[in-house]
Amino acid sequence: MQFWLIAMACGGFQVLQAMTNGAAARAGIGAIWVGAMSATVSALTLVLVAIAIYRLPLPAANLLEAHGLKAVAGGMMGAFILAGLTFVAPKLGPSQTFILYFFVIATLSALIDGFGLLGTEAKPLAARQLVGVLLAGFGLLLARS
């Protein structure tokens, strides 16, 4: 239940972040600069939490050398998501933006699960999972009309 609540909070914050960032971009700051400011605040918040609250040590240098590019790739994708949603959400509105966003997440997640991509264990997809992806696509069609 705790994980569901955290995931639900993240979904809510994702919508609120996109819409507040979009409002700042529309005010003239621009989506890229708003995304950069938002990502900077996010990074500083994580560093502060890691150091002050959890007292986490820095990662070992050998781990950073071996796996650091994964974090770089994730950061680049995060930057695209942040700036992209900042730009798109005010134009499409939160409903269309996030139903489309969810549809792509659901579809790609099902493919990753089903084929065991990106180092995950392949898990045969159940019919209910496929129905869920189809319902998300149907929801997208309804939101567009």
Coordinates of C-alpha atoms in Angstrom, one line a residue:
M1 CA 0.0 0.0 0.0
Q2 CA 2.9 2.4 0.8
F3 CA 4.3 1.9 -2.7
W4 CA 0.9 2.7 -4.3
L5 CA 0.6 5.9 -2.3
I6 CA 4.1 7.0 -3.2
A7 CA 3.4 6.2 -6.9
M8 CA 0.1 8.1 -6.7
A9 CA 1.9 11.1 -5.2
C10 CA 4.5 11.0 -7.9
G11 CA 1.7 11.0 -10.6
G12 CA 0.0 14.0 -8.9
F13 CA 3.3 15.9 -8.6
Q14 CA 4.1 15.1 -12.3
V15 CA 0.9 16.8 -13.4
L16 CA 1.4 19.8 -11.1
Q17 CA 5.0 20.2 -12.0
A18 CA 4.2 20.2 -15.8
M19 CA 1.4 22.7 -15.4
T20 CA 3.3 25.1 -13.0
N21 CA 6.4 24.9 -15.2
G22 CA 4.2 25.5 -18.2
A23 CA 2.8 28.6 -16.6
A24 CA 6.3 29.9 -16.0
A25 CA 7.3 29.1 -19.6
R26 CA 4.2 31.0 -20.9
A27 CA 5.1 34.0 -18.8
G28 CA 8.2 34.4 -21.0
I29 CA 11.0 32.4 -19.3
G30 CA 10.9 29.6 -22.0
A31 CA 10.5 25.9 -21.6
I32 CA 14.2 25.1 -21.7
W33 CA 15.2 27.6 -19.0
V34 CA 12.2 26.6 -16.8
G35 CA 13.3 22.9 -17.3
A36 CA 16.9 23.8 -16.4
M37 CA 15.8 25.7 -13.2
S38 CA 13.4 22.9 -12.2
A39 CA 16.1 20.2 -12.8
T40 CA 18.6 22.3 -10.8
V41 CA 16.2 22.6 -7.8
S42 CA 15.5 18.8 -8.1
A43 CA 19.2 17.9 -8.1
L44 CA 20.0 20.2 -5.2
T45 CA 17.0 18.8 -3.2
L46 CA 18.3 15.3 -3.8
V47 CA 21.8 16.2 -2.7
L48 CA 20.5 17.9 0.4
V49 CA 18.3 15.0 1.3
A50 CA 21.1 12.5 0.7
I51 CA 23.6 14.4 2.8
A52 CA 21.5 16.0 5.6
I53 CA 18.7 13.4 6.2
Y54 CA 20.1 10.0 5.0
R55 CA 23.8 10.8 5.6
L56 CA 24.6 8.8 2.5
P57 CA 28.2 8.4 1.5
L58 CA 29.3 9.3 -2.1
P59 CA 29.2 6.4 -4.5
A60 CA 32.4 4.4 -5.0
A61 CA 34.5 5.7 -7.9
N62 CA 34.6 2.2 -9.5
L63 CA 30.8 2.1 -9.6
L64 CA 30.7 5.6 -11.1
E65 CA 33.1 4.5 -13.8
A66 CA 31.3 1.3 -14.6
H67 CA 27.7 2.6 -14.4
G68 CA 27.9 6.4 -14.5
L69 CA 26.8 6.6 -18.1
K70 CA 23.5 5.1 -17.2
A71 CA 22.9 8.0 -14.9
V72 CA 24.0 10.4 -17.6
A73 CA 21.5 8.8 -20.0
G74 CA 18.8 8.9 -17.4
G75 CA 19.5 12.5 -16.8
M76 CA 19.3 13.4 -20.4
M77 CA 16.0 11.6 -20.8
G78 CA 14.8 13.3 -17.6
A79 CA 15.8 16.7 -19.1
F80 CA 13.8 15.9 -22.3
I81 CA 10.8 14.8 -20.2
L82 CA 10.9 17.9 -18.1
A83 CA 11.3 20.4 -20.9
G84 CA 8.9 18.5 -23.2
L85 CA 6.1 18.4 -20.7
T86 CA 6.7 22.0 -19.8
F87 CA 6.2 22.9 -23.4
V88 CA 3.4 20.5 -24.3
A89 CA 1.1 20.3 -21.3
P90 CA -0.1 23.9 -21.5
K91 CA -0.9 23.4 -25.2
L92 CA -2.6 20.0 -25.0
G93 CA -4.0 20.4 -21.5
P94 CA -3.3 18.1 -18.6
S95 CA -5.8 15.4 -19.6
Q96 CA -4.5 14.8 -23.2
T97 CA -0.9 15.2 -22.2
F98 CA -1.0 12.7 -19.4
I99 CA -3.3 10.2 -21.0
L100 CA -0.9 10.1 -24.0
Y101 CA 2.1 10.0 -21.6
F102 CA 0.5 7.1 -19.7
F103 CA -0.4 5.3 -22.9
V104 CA 3.3 5.3 -24.0
I105 CA 4.5 4.4 -20.5
A106 CA 2.0 1.4 -20.4
T107 CA 2.9 0.2 -23.9
L108 CA 6.7 0.5 -23.5
S109 CA 6.5 -1.1 -20.0
A110 CA 4.6 -4.0 -21.4
L111 CA 7.1 -4.5 -24.2
I112 CA 10.0 -4.3 -21.7
D113 CA 8.3 -6.8 -19.4
G114 CA 7.2 -9.2 -22.2
F115 CA 10.6 -9.4 -23.9
G116 CA 12.9 -8.9 -20.9
L117 CA 14.5 -5.8 -22.3
L118 CA 17.1 -3.6 -20.5
G119 CA 18.2 -6.3 -18.2
T120 CA 14.8 -7.3 -16.8
E121 CA 13.5 -10.8 -16.5
A122 CA 11.1 -11.6 -19.3
K123 CA 7.5 -12.1 -18.0
P124 CA 4.8 -13.4 -20.3
L125 CA 2.1 -10.7 -20.5
A126 CA -1.3 -11.6 -19.1
A127 CA -4.4 -10.8 -21.1
R128 CA -5.4 -8.2 -18.4
Q129 CA -2.2 -6.3 -19.0
L130 CA -2.8 -6.1 -22.7
V131 CA -6.4 -5.1 -22.1
G132 CA -5.1 -2.3 -19.8
V133 CA -2.9 -1.0 -22.5
L134 CA -5.8 -1.1 -25.0
L135 CA -8.0 0.7 -22.5
A136 CA -5.4 3.4 -22.1
G137 CA -5.3 3.8 -25.9
F138 CA -9.1 4.0 -25.9
G139 CA -9.0 6.6 -23.1
L140 CA -6.6 8.7 -25.3
L141 CA -9.0 8.6 -28.2
L142 CA -11.8 9.7 -25.9
A143 CA -9.7 12.6 -24.5
R144 CA -8.9 13.8 -28.0
S145 CA -12.5 14.0 -29.1

